[in-house]
Coordinates of C-alpha atoms in Angstrom, one line a residue:
M1 CA -5.6 20.7 -36.6
S2 CA -7.7 18.2 -34.7
D3 CA -10.6 19.2 -32.5
S4 CA -8.7 18.0 -29.5
S5 CA -5.7 20.1 -30.3
V6 CA -8.0 23.2 -30.7
G7 CA -9.5 22.4 -27.3
G8 CA -6.1 21.9 -25.7
N9 CA -4.8 25.2 -27.1
R10 CA -8.0 27.0 -25.8
F11 CA -7.3 25.6 -22.4
L12 CA -3.7 26.8 -22.3
Q13 CA -4.7 30.2 -23.5
R14 CA -7.4 30.6 -20.8
L15 CA -5.0 29.3 -18.2
A16 CA -2.5 32.0 -19.2
E17 CA -5.2 34.7 -19.1
G18 CA -6.7 34.3 -15.7
V19 CA -8.4 31.9 -13.3
I20 CA -10.4 28.9 -14.5
I21 CA -13.2 27.7 -12.2
G22 CA -13.3 23.9 -12.0
D23 CA -16.3 21.8 -11.0
G24 CA -16.8 19.8 -7.8
A25 CA -17.2 16.2 -6.7
M26 CA -19.0 13.8 -9.0
G27 CA -19.2 10.8 -6.6
T28 CA -20.6 13.0 -3.8
L29 CA -23.5 14.1 -5.9
L30 CA -24.2 10.6 -7.3
Y31 CA -24.1 9.2 -3.8
S32 CA -26.4 11.8 -2.5
R33 CA -28.8 11.1 -5.3
G34 CA -29.2 7.4 -4.4
V35 CA -26.2 5.6 -6.0
P36 CA -24.9 3.3 -3.2
L37 CA -21.2 3.0 -2.2
G38 CA -19.6 0.0 -3.9
H39 CA -21.4 0.7 -7.2
S40 CA -19.2 1.8 -10.1
F41 CA -20.0 5.5 -10.6
E42 CA -18.2 5.4 -13.9
A43 CA -20.5 2.6 -15.2
L44 CA -23.4 5.0 -14.9
N45 CA -22.1 6.7 -18.1
L46 CA -23.7 3.7 -19.8
S47 CA -26.5 2.6 -17.5
R48 CA -27.8 6.0 -16.3
P49 CA -26.4 8.7 -18.6
K50 CA -29.1 11.3 -17.8
M51 CA -28.2 11.2 -14.1
V52 CA -24.5 11.8 -14.9
E53 CA -25.3 14.6 -17.4
A54 CA -27.5 16.3 -14.9
V55 CA -24.6 16.5 -12.4
H56 CA -22.5 18.1 -15.1
R57 CA -25.3 20.6 -15.9
D58 CA -25.7 21.5 -12.3
Y59 CA -22.0 22.4 -12.0
A60 CA -22.1 24.3 -15.3
A61 CA -25.1 26.3 -14.0
A62 CA -23.2 27.0 -10.8
G63 CA -20.4 28.7 -12.7
A64 CA -17.9 25.9 -13.4
Q65 CA -15.8 26.7 -16.5
L66 CA -14.2 23.3 -16.7
L67 CA -16.1 20.0 -16.3
E68 CA -14.4 16.8 -15.5
T69 CA -15.6 13.5 -17.0
N70 CA -17.1 10.9 -14.8
T71 CA -14.1 8.5 -15.5
F72 CA -11.9 8.8 -12.4
A73 CA -11.6 5.0 -11.9
A74 CA -12.6 4.0 -15.5
N75 CA -9.5 1.9 -16.0
R76 CA -9.3 -1.9 -16.7
L77 CA -8.0 -2.8 -13.3
A78 CA -10.7 -0.9 -11.4
L79 CA -13.5 -2.1 -13.6
A80 CA -12.4 -5.8 -13.7
P81 CA -13.9 -6.8 -10.3
L82 CA -17.3 -5.6 -11.6
G83 CA -17.0 -7.6 -14.8
L84 CA -16.6 -4.3 -16.8
E85 CA -13.0 -4.7 -18.0
K86 CA -14.1 -5.0 -21.7
Q87 CA -16.0 -1.8 -21.6
V88 CA -13.2 0.6 -20.8
G89 CA -13.4 2.3 -24.2
E90 CA -17.2 2.6 -24.1
I91 CA -17.3 4.0 -20.6
N92 CA -14.7 6.6 -21.2
I93 CA -16.0 7.7 -24.6
A94 CA -19.5 8.0 -23.1
G95 CA -18.1 10.0 -20.2
A96 CA -16.4 12.5 -22.5
R97 CA -19.5 12.9 -24.6
L98 CA -21.8 13.4 -21.6
A99 CA -19.5 16.1 -20.2
R100 CA -19.3 17.7 -23.7
R101 CA -23.1 17.9 -24.1
A102 CA -23.4 19.7 -20.7
A103 CA -20.3 22.0 -21.4
G104 CA -21.5 23.4 -24.7
S105 CA -19.1 25.5 -26.6
E106 CA -18.0 27.8 -23.8
R107 CA -16.7 25.4 -21.2
L108 CA -13.7 23.1 -21.2
V109 CA -14.0 19.3 -20.8
A110 CA -11.2 17.6 -18.9
G111 CA -10.8 13.8 -19.0
A112 CA -10.6 12.7 -15.3
V113 CA -7.9 10.1 -14.7
G114 CA -7.1 8.6 -11.3
P115 CA -4.3 6.3 -10.2
L116 CA -4.3 2.6 -11.0
P117 CA -5.3 0.4 -8.1
N118 CA -2.5 -0.9 -6.0
P119 CA -2.0 -4.7 -6.1
K120 CA -3.5 -6.3 -3.0
G121 CA -2.0 -9.0 -0.8
G122 CA 0.5 -11.1 -2.7
A123 CA -0.6 -10.0 -6.2
A124 CA 2.3 -9.2 -8.5
E125 CA 3.3 -5.6 -9.0
L126 CA 2.6 -4.1 -12.4
S127 CA 5.5 -3.5 -14.7
V128 CA 6.0 -0.1 -16.2
A129 CA 4.9 -1.4 -19.6
D130 CA 1.7 -2.7 -18.1
R131 CA 0.9 0.6 -16.3
R132 CA 1.6 2.5 -19.5
S133 CA -0.8 0.2 -21.4
L134 CA -3.6 0.6 -18.9
L135 CA -3.2 4.4 -18.8
N136 CA -3.1 4.6 -22.6
E137 CA -6.2 2.5 -22.9
Q138 CA -8.2 4.9 -20.8
M139 CA -6.7 8.1 -21.9
G140 CA -6.8 7.2 -25.5
A141 CA -10.6 6.5 -25.2
L142 CA -11.1 9.9 -23.5
A143 CA -9.1 11.6 -26.3
A144 CA -11.3 9.8 -28.8
G145 CA -14.4 11.1 -27.0
G146 CA -13.2 14.7 -27.5
V147 CA -11.8 16.0 -24.2
D148 CA -9.8 19.2 -24.3
L149 CA -7.3 18.1 -21.7
F150 CA -6.6 15.6 -18.9
V151 CA -6.9 16.2 -15.2
L152 CA -4.6 13.5 -13.6
E153 CA -5.7 13.5 -10.0
T154 CA -5.3 12.0 -6.6
F155 CA -2.1 10.2 -7.6
T156 CA 0.0 9.0 -4.7
E157 CA 2.9 7.5 -6.7
L158 CA 4.9 10.3 -8.4
T159 CA 6.5 7.9 -11.0
E160 CA 3.0 6.7 -12.1
L161 CA 1.9 10.3 -12.5
E162 CA 5.0 11.1 -14.5
L163 CA 4.1 8.1 -16.7
A164 CA 0.6 9.4 -17.2
L165 CA 2.1 12.7 -18.3
Q166 CA 4.1 10.9 -20.9
V167 CA 0.9 9.2 -22.3
A168 CA -0.8 12.6 -22.4
A169 CA 2.0 14.0 -24.4
E170 CA 1.9 11.1 -26.9
L171 CA -1.9 11.8 -27.3
D172 CA -1.0 15.5 -27.9
L173 CA -3.2 16.9 -25.1
P174 CA -2.2 19.1 -22.2
A175 CA -2.5 17.7 -18.7
V176 CA -3.0 19.1 -15.2
A177 CA -1.0 16.9 -12.7
Q178 CA -2.3 16.7 -9.2
M179 CA -0.9 14.7 -6.3
A180 CA -2.6 13.7 -3.1
F181 CA -0.6 15.0 -0.1
F182 CA -0.6 14.0 3.5
E183 CA 1.0 15.3 6.7
E184 CA 3.4 18.1 6.4
G185 CA 2.9 18.5 2.7
R186 CA 4.4 15.2 1.7
T187 CA 3.3 12.3 -0.5
R188 CA 2.7 8.8 0.8
H189 CA 6.4 8.0 0.3
G190 CA 7.7 11.2 1.9
L191 CA 8.4 13.4 -1.1
A192 CA 8.0 17.1 -0.3
A193 CA 5.6 19.4 -2.2
E194 CA 8.5 21.3 -3.6
E195 CA 10.2 18.2 -5.1
V196 CA 6.9 17.1 -6.6
A197 CA 6.3 20.5 -8.2
R198 CA 9.8 20.5 -9.8
R199 CA 9.5 17.0 -11.1
L200 CA 6.0 17.4 -12.5
G201 CA 7.0 20.6 -14.2
A202 CA 10.0 18.9 -15.8
A203 CA 7.7 16.0 -16.9
G204 CA 5.7 18.5 -19.0
A205 CA 2.6 19.2 -16.9
A206 CA 0.6 22.2 -18.1
A207 CA -0.3 22.9 -14.5
V208 CA 0.9 21.3 -11.2
G209 CA -1.0 21.0 -8.0
A210 CA -2.9 18.9 -5.5
N211 CA -6.3 17.6 -4.8
C212 CA -8.2 15.7 -2.2
G213 CA -6.4 15.6 1.2
A214 CA -7.6 16.8 4.6
G215 CA -9.3 20.0 3.5
P216 CA -8.8 23.4 1.9
R217 CA -6.3 24.8 4.5
E218 CA -3.8 22.0 4.1
L219 CA -4.1 22.0 0.3
L220 CA -3.5 25.8 0.4
A221 CA -0.3 25.2 2.3
V222 CA 0.9 22.8 -0.4
L223 CA 0.2 25.3 -3.2
Q224 CA 2.0 28.0 -1.3
R225 CA 5.1 25.7 -1.0
M226 CA 4.9 24.7 -4.7
A227 CA 4.7 28.4 -5.7
T228 CA 8.2 29.0 -4.2
V229 CA 9.9 26.6 -6.7
S230 CA 7.8 26.4 -9.8
D231 CA 6.6 28.9 -12.4
K232 CA 4.0 26.5 -13.7
P233 CA 0.3 27.4 -13.3
L234 CA -1.0 25.9 -10.1
S235 CA -4.1 23.9 -9.6
G236 CA -6.0 23.1 -6.4
F237 CA -9.1 20.9 -6.0
A238 CA -9.7 20.6 -2.2
N239 CA -12.0 18.4 -0.3
S240 CA -14.8 20.1 1.7
G241 CA -13.0 19.4 5.0
F242 CA -13.2 16.2 7.1
P243 CA -16.2 13.9 6.6
Q244 CA -18.5 12.7 9.3
Y245 CA -20.6 9.5 9.1
V246 CA -24.2 10.5 10.0
N247 CA -27.2 8.2 9.6
G248 CA -25.5 6.0 7.1
R249 CA -24.1 8.8 4.9
Y250 CA -20.8 10.7 4.8
I251 CA -21.3 14.4 5.5
Y252 CA -18.6 17.0 4.8
L253 CA -18.5 20.0 7.1
A254 CA -16.9 23.0 5.2
T255 CA -19.5 25.5 4.2
P256 CA -19.6 27.0 0.7
D257 CA -18.5 30.4 2.1
Y258 CA -15.5 28.9 3.9
F259 CA -14.6 26.9 0.8
A260 CA -14.8 30.0 -1.4
A261 CA -12.6 32.0 1.0
M262 CA -9.9 29.3 0.9
G263 CA -10.2 29.4 -2.9
R264 CA -9.4 33.1 -2.9
E265 CA -6.3 32.5 -0.9
M266 CA -5.3 29.8 -3.4
V267 CA -5.5 32.3 -6.2
E268 CA -3.6 34.8 -4.1
A269 CA -0.9 32.1 -3.8
G270 CA -0.7 31.7 -7.5
A271 CA -3.4 29.2 -8.5
S272 CA -4.9 29.4 -12.0
L273 CA -7.3 26.5 -11.8
V274 CA -9.4 26.0 -8.7
G275 CA -12.2 23.5 -8.1
G276 CA -13.5 21.0 -5.6
C277 CA -12.9 17.4 -4.7
C278 CA -14.7 15.1 -2.2
G279 CA -17.7 16.6 -0.5
T280 CA -18.1 19.6 -2.7
T281 CA -21.3 20.4 -4.4
P282 CA -22.7 23.0 -6.9
E283 CA -23.3 25.3 -3.9
H284 CA -19.6 25.2 -3.2
I285 CA -18.7 25.9 -6.8
R286 CA -21.3 28.7 -7.0
A287 CA -19.8 30.4 -4.0
L288 CA -16.3 29.9 -5.4
A289 CA -17.2 31.4 -8.8
E290 CA -18.6 34.5 -7.1
A291 CA -15.6 34.9 -4.8
L292 CA -13.1 34.6 -7.7
T293 CA -14.8 37.0 -10.0
G294 CA -12.2 39.4 -11.5
M295 CA -9.3 37.8 -9.7
R296 CA -6.0 36.9 -11.4
P297 CA -3.3 34.5 -10.0
Q298 CA -0.8 36.3 -7.8
K299 CA 2.5 36.8 -9.6
R300 CA 5.3 35.0 -7.7
A301 CA 9.0 35.2 -7.3
L302 CA 10.7 31.9 -7.2
A303 CA 13.1 31.2 -4.3
A304 CA 16.7 31.9 -5.1
V305 CA 17.7 28.6 -3.6
A306 CA 16.0 25.3 -3.2
V307 CA 13.8 24.9 -0.1
A308 CA 15.8 23.0 2.5
E309 CA 14.5 19.7 3.6
P310 CA 13.8 19.2 7.3
V311 CA 16.8 18.0 9.2
R312 CA 16.7 14.3 9.7
P313 CA 17.4 12.8 13.1
P314 CA 20.7 10.8 13.2
E315 CA 20.7 7.2 12.3
P316 CA 19.8 5.1 15.4
T317 CA 22.5 3.5 17.4
P318 CA 22.2 -0.3 17.3
A319 CA 20.4 -2.1 20.1
A320 CA 22.7 -3.5 22.8
R321 CA 22.1 -7.0 21.5
T322 CA 20.0 -8.9 18.9
F323 CA 19.3 -12.6 18.5
L324 CA 21.6 -12.5 15.4
D325 CA 24.7 -11.3 17.1
D326 CA 26.3 -14.8 17.0
W327 CA 25.4 -15.4 13.4
G328 CA 28.3 -17.3 11.8
K329 CA 29.7 -18.4 15.1
R330 CA 27.1 -21.1 15.9
P331 CA 23.7 -22.1 14.4
I332 CA 21.0 -19.5 15.3
V333 CA 17.6 -21.1 16.2
T334 CA 14.3 -19.4 16.5
V335 CA 11.1 -21.2 17.3
E336 CA 7.7 -20.2 16.0
L337 CA 4.8 -20.1 18.4
G338 CA 1.2 -19.0 17.8
P339 CA -0.9 -16.8 20.2
P340 CA -4.0 -18.6 21.7
K341 CA -7.4 -18.5 20.1
G342 CA -8.8 -17.4 23.5
L343 CA -7.7 -15.4 26.5
D344 CA -5.6 -18.0 28.3
C345 CA -1.9 -17.5 27.2
G346 CA -0.5 -19.7 30.0
K347 CA 0.5 -22.5 27.6
V348 CA 2.4 -20.2 25.2
L349 CA 4.2 -18.4 28.1
Q350 CA 5.2 -21.7 29.6
G351 CA 6.4 -23.0 26.2
A352 CA 8.5 -19.8 25.7
K353 CA 10.1 -20.4 29.1
V354 CA 11.0 -24.0 28.2
L355 CA 12.5 -22.9 24.9
A356 CA 14.5 -20.1 26.5
A357 CA 15.9 -22.6 29.0
A358 CA 16.8 -25.0 26.2
G359 CA 18.8 -22.3 24.4
A360 CA 16.5 -20.9 21.7
D361 CA 17.7 -17.5 20.4
A362 CA 14.3 -16.0 19.9
I363 CA 10.6 -16.8 19.7
S364 CA 8.9 -16.0 16.4
L365 CA 5.3 -15.1 17.2
T366 CA 2.7 -15.4 14.5
E367 CA -0.2 -13.0 13.9
N368 CA -3.6 -14.5 13.1
P369 CA -2.2 -17.3 10.9
L370 CA -4.5 -18.3 8.0
A371 CA -6.6 -15.2 8.8
R372 CA -8.0 -16.8 12.0
I373 CA -8.7 -14.7 15.1
R374 CA -6.0 -15.0 17.7
M375 CA -4.8 -13.0 20.7
G376 CA -2.8 -9.9 19.7
N377 CA 0.8 -10.8 19.3
I378 CA 2.4 -7.5 20.4
A379 CA 1.0 -7.6 23.9
L380 CA 1.8 -11.3 24.2
A381 CA 5.3 -10.7 22.9
S382 CA 5.9 -8.1 25.6
Q383 CA 4.8 -10.6 28.3
I384 CA 7.0 -13.3 26.8
Q385 CA 10.1 -11.0 26.9
Q386 CA 9.3 -10.1 30.5
Q387 CA 8.5 -13.5 31.8
A388 CA 10.7 -15.8 29.7
G389 CA 13.6 -13.5 29.2
I390 CA 13.9 -14.3 25.5
E391 CA 13.7 -12.0 22.5
V392 CA 10.5 -12.1 20.4
I393 CA 10.1 -11.6 16.7
I394 CA 6.6 -10.4 16.0
H395 CA 4.9 -11.1 12.7
I396 CA 3.2 -8.1 11.3
T397 CA 0.8 -8.5 8.4
G398 CA -0.6 -5.9 5.9
R399 CA -3.9 -7.7 6.0
D400 CA -5.3 -6.6 9.4
R401 CA -4.4 -2.9 9.7
N402 CA -4.5 0.1 7.5
L403 CA -1.6 2.5 7.1
I404 CA -2.5 4.5 10.2
G405 CA -2.9 1.4 12.4
L406 CA 0.4 0.0 11.2
H407 CA 2.2 3.1 12.3
S408 CA 0.5 3.2 15.6
E409 CA 1.1 -0.5 16.5
L410 CA 4.7 -0.5 15.5
M411 CA 5.5 2.6 17.5
G412 CA 3.6 1.1 20.4
A413 CA 5.6 -2.2 20.0
H414 CA 8.8 -0.2 20.2
L415 CA 7.6 1.4 23.4
L416 CA 7.1 -2.1 24.9
G417 CA 10.7 -3.0 24.1
I418 CA 10.0 -5.2 21.0
R419 CA 12.8 -4.8 18.5
N420 CA 12.3 -7.6 16.0
V421 CA 9.6 -7.6 13.3
L422 CA 8.9 -10.1 10.5
A423 CA 7.0 -8.3 7.7
I424 CA 4.4 -10.4 6.1
T425 CA 1.7 -9.6 3.5
G426 CA -0.7 -12.1 5.2
D427 CA -3.1 -14.7 4.0
P428 CA -6.3 -13.1 2.7
V429 CA -9.4 -13.3 4.9
A430 CA -11.1 -15.5 2.3
V431 CA -8.8 -18.3 3.4
S432 CA -10.6 -18.6 6.7
G433 CA -14.0 -17.0 6.0
E434 CA -14.2 -15.1 9.3
A435 CA -17.6 -13.7 9.1
G436 CA -17.7 -9.9 8.5
A437 CA -14.0 -9.5 8.3
S438 CA -12.2 -8.0 5.3
S439 CA -8.6 -7.7 4.1
V440 CA -7.0 -4.3 4.2
F441 CA -3.6 -4.6 2.5
D442 CA -2.8 -0.8 2.5
L443 CA 0.8 -2.2 2.6
N444 CA 2.2 -5.5 1.5
S445 CA 5.4 -7.0 3.1
V446 CA 7.7 -4.6 1.1
G447 CA 5.6 -1.6 2.2
I448 CA 5.9 -2.7 5.9
L449 CA 9.6 -3.0 5.5
Q450 CA 9.7 0.5 4.1
L451 CA 7.7 1.7 7.0
L452 CA 10.1 0.1 9.5
S453 CA 13.0 1.7 7.7
A454 CA 11.3 5.1 8.0
L455 CA 10.6 4.6 11.7
N456 CA 14.2 3.7 12.2
K457 CA 15.1 7.1 10.6
G458 CA 12.7 9.0 12.8
T459 CA 9.8 9.6 10.4
T460 CA 6.5 8.1 9.4
L461 CA 6.2 6.5 5.9
L462 CA 4.7 9.9 4.8
G463 CA 7.8 11.8 6.0
A464 CA 6.4 13.4 9.2
E465 CA 9.1 13.8 11.9
L466 CA 8.7 11.7 15.0
G467 CA 11.3 13.4 17.2
A468 CA 13.2 10.2 17.8
T469 CA 14.1 6.9 16.1
T470 CA 13.1 3.3 16.6
R471 CA 15.5 0.4 16.7
M472 CA 13.7 -2.2 14.8
L473 CA 15.4 -5.2 13.2
A474 CA 13.3 -6.0 10.2
G475 CA 12.9 -9.5 8.7
A476 CA 11.2 -11.0 5.7
A477 CA 9.6 -14.3 4.8
F478 CA 10.6 -16.5 1.8
N479 CA 8.6 -19.3 0.2
P480 CA 10.8 -21.8 -1.6
N481 CA 7.9 -24.2 -2.3
V482 CA 7.2 -23.0 -5.8
A483 CA 7.9 -24.5 -9.2
D484 CA 10.4 -21.7 -10.1
M485 CA 12.0 -19.6 -7.3
S486 CA 13.0 -16.8 -9.7
G487 CA 9.9 -14.7 -8.8
Q488 CA 10.5 -15.2 -5.1
I489 CA 14.2 -14.2 -5.5
R490 CA 13.3 -11.0 -7.3
R491 CA 10.8 -10.2 -4.6
M492 CA 13.4 -10.9 -1.9
E493 CA 15.7 -8.5 -3.6
K494 CA 13.1 -5.8 -3.2
K495 CA 12.6 -6.7 0.4
V496 CA 16.3 -6.4 1.1
A497 CA 16.4 -3.0 -0.7
A498 CA 13.4 -2.0 1.5
G499 CA 15.2 -2.8 4.7
A500 CA 15.0 -6.6 5.4
R501 CA 18.0 -7.7 7.5
F502 CA 17.1 -11.4 8.0
V503 CA 14.9 -14.1 6.4
E504 CA 12.7 -16.8 7.9
T505 CA 11.5 -19.3 5.3
Q506 CA 8.4 -21.4 4.9
P507 CA 8.9 -25.0 6.0
V508 CA 11.2 -27.0 3.7
Y509 CA 10.9 -30.8 3.2
S510 CA 13.3 -31.3 0.3
V511 CA 17.1 -31.3 0.6
A512 CA 17.3 -30.2 -3.1
V513 CA 14.9 -27.3 -2.6
M514 CA 16.8 -26.2 0.6
K515 CA 20.1 -26.2 -1.2
E516 CA 18.8 -24.4 -4.2
M517 CA 17.2 -21.8 -2.0
L518 CA 20.3 -21.1 0.0
E519 CA 22.5 -21.0 -3.0
R520 CA 20.2 -18.5 -4.8
L521 CA 19.8 -16.3 -1.7
A522 CA 23.6 -16.3 -0.9
P523 CA 24.3 -13.2 -3.2
L524 CA 22.0 -11.1 -1.0
D525 CA 24.3 -11.6 1.9
I526 CA 21.6 -11.8 4.5
P527 CA 21.0 -14.3 7.3
V528 CA 18.6 -17.0 6.3
L529 CA 16.8 -19.1 8.9
V530 CA 15.6 -22.3 7.2
G531 CA 12.0 -23.3 8.2
L532 CA 11.5 -26.8 9.6
M533 CA 8.1 -28.0 10.7
P534 CA 8.3 -31.6 11.9
L535 CA 5.4 -33.8 10.7
V536 CA 3.4 -35.9 13.2
S537 CA 1.2 -38.1 11.1
E538 CA -0.1 -38.9 7.6
R539 CA -3.2 -36.8 8.3
N540 CA -1.0 -33.9 9.3
A541 CA 1.2 -34.2 6.3
E542 CA -1.8 -34.4 3.8
F543 CA -3.4 -31.3 5.5
L544 CA -0.3 -29.2 5.2
H545 CA 0.3 -30.3 1.6
N546 CA -3.3 -29.8 0.4
E547 CA -4.7 -26.9 2.5
V548 CA -2.0 -24.6 3.8
P549 CA -0.6 -21.9 1.5
G550 CA 3.1 -21.9 1.0
I551 CA 3.7 -25.5 2.1
S552 CA 4.4 -28.3 -0.4
L553 CA 5.6 -31.8 0.5
P554 CA 7.6 -34.0 -1.9
D555 CA 5.9 -37.3 -2.9
E556 CA 8.8 -39.1 -1.2
V557 CA 8.0 -37.4 2.2
R558 CA 4.3 -38.0 1.8
Q559 CA 5.0 -41.7 1.1
R560 CA 7.2 -42.0 4.3
M561 CA 4.4 -40.5 6.4
R562 CA 1.7 -42.7 4.9
G563 CA 0.0 -44.9 7.5
T564 CA 1.7 -43.2 10.4
S565 CA 0.0 -41.7 13.5
G566 CA 0.8 -41.3 17.2
A567 CA 4.3 -42.2 18.2
T568 CA 5.2 -43.6 14.8
G569 CA 4.1 -40.4 13.1
V570 CA 6.2 -38.3 15.4
A571 CA 9.2 -40.5 15.0
A572 CA 9.0 -40.4 11.2
G573 CA 8.5 -36.6 11.2
L574 CA 11.5 -36.1 13.4
A575 CA 13.7 -38.4 11.3
I576 CA 12.8 -36.3 8.2
A577 CA 13.6 -33.1 10.0
R578 CA 17.0 -34.4 11.3
E579 CA 18.0 -35.4 7.7
L580 CA 17.2 -31.9 6.6
I581 CA 19.3 -30.4 9.4
D582 CA 22.2 -32.7 8.6
A583 CA 22.1 -31.7 4.9
G584 CA 21.9 -28.0 5.8
R585 CA 24.6 -27.8 8.5
Q586 CA 27.3 -26.6 6.1
L587 CA 25.0 -24.3 4.1
A588 CA 22.5 -22.9 6.7
G589 CA 23.5 -20.5 9.4
G590 CA 20.3 -21.1 11.3
F591 CA 16.9 -22.6 11.5
T592 CA 13.3 -21.6 12.3
L593 CA 11.6 -24.5 14.1
M594 CA 7.8 -24.6 13.7
P595 CA 6.4 -27.2 16.2
P596 CA 2.9 -28.3 15.1
F597 CA 0.0 -27.8 17.5
G598 CA 2.3 -26.0 19.9
K599 CA 4.3 -29.2 20.7
V600 CA 7.2 -27.4 22.2
G601 CA 8.9 -30.7 23.1
L602 CA 9.5 -31.5 19.4
A603 CA 11.2 -28.1 19.0
V604 CA 13.4 -28.8 22.0
E605 CA 14.5 -32.2 20.5
L606 CA 15.4 -30.6 17.2
L607 CA 17.1 -27.7 18.9
Q608 CA 19.3 -30.1 20.9
Y609 CA 20.1 -32.0 17.7
I610 CA 21.1 -28.8 15.9
R611 CA 23.4 -27.7 18.7
G612 CA 24.8 -31.3 18.8

């Protein structure tokens, strides 16, 4: 029998016999001892091993019976931005050995494994095979380093945690599976604690539970709910309350005594493994160990029936009218406008009035295009709807707001009477270089569509009830200007599944590309508004082709624009746009016009041409 198998069996035996005291936060202590934020804590296993080992020894001295390795983010994806992707094995093996030296023969060593980083911006999502490979690389190295078990912690995607449990089973080591929960004991995607406990138990977890979160009290509530549906040992590693930012450092407020008292309640709820997460220190673990002396997990009777899910509000009734109501009866035309760079929105409001009078169906209002600072489009959209009497489609990007901000802004937009949203991932800030700004990307376009669908059902994306439903018509963007549309088609399939109900495309300049796009999107049975941006000069054409993401001009079009400027450029650009309209009349049910430089007159000319 291998050493790892012996260690795993020892863990399972001790788990069955009583309560195991876990350690506390690693990052909190390393940060307090001078390691700056942004540095790889995991890389310290190689560069400053004595500092890492000292943290382990401090927790052991405080009474921890299980030490977690300093490897939470020691996977290839997380290490790659620091140039450490080739040292995954070294960092994890070193982490296991440092924890083992501090643990001695009496304590258990758990390989700490966190979730894989989510793809940011427009980065491709990882396949299941890729995720398995990345998890196996890290967990295999931890097993080689001699850990007794794995603690899989702070996962927000249940399917990824289930995948990590499969890898643990293949490595023949037990695993504690801990999810991060949010409001009302639900995961990021709205799964209830009860459902998580059932699925993790079925997936082979040695213990199921939670860590991180808002603090001990909320984590206790999650464990109490899990205890009603699962006979698996429970595990809880709570944060030390909410952090405050004081003099350049994050300070957590929960005292060791309070933390220990909450730990007692967790054991009374059935927990067999209790430790600390963010903000906890050896003082918290010392108080916890003293408070749990002699305690055993509370025996629990499982509920006879499954815990009922909260009653969902009814599906929202459709809005009285949307700009798509006449789809199929006549060409639908939206016109894209951009908010001003300053505070004067008079030109945009006047342009919207002209377009409304000309018969446009909606204004499509961009949000900080190319990551440049513009006036907020939600407030401006409200003014356009009030003053011009035309519907507005607001573009919402995942770049500029975190998950909280997206919820708040979209609920606020609904309050203002805005009902149409185009979900866009957004150009990264690096495109513009706005000083001091950073890209957020908590959600990409698919995530924003899922959020809109949740709001339309009366919940947050995390599953919290809102007491009412929104009536948002969600749209998605499509870029046909790629060598092979297959990837874009697959992504659009995901967008439709997430709730997209119409499509606005990037500008098209090729009849062949337009026809291929419409033919390949046809099986999705969703309205597609073909993007048309009339060119106005050779300089304009070359800028769009060479510098703007998502726009590509055929050589033939660039040749036709060569040498043009002023009136000749506008005439040439309108001629190209009319040819595309003529070619698309029988295939396209509508168009999105994108007048350059806010030249509303060009959009009016094309609108009149479309309507014939």
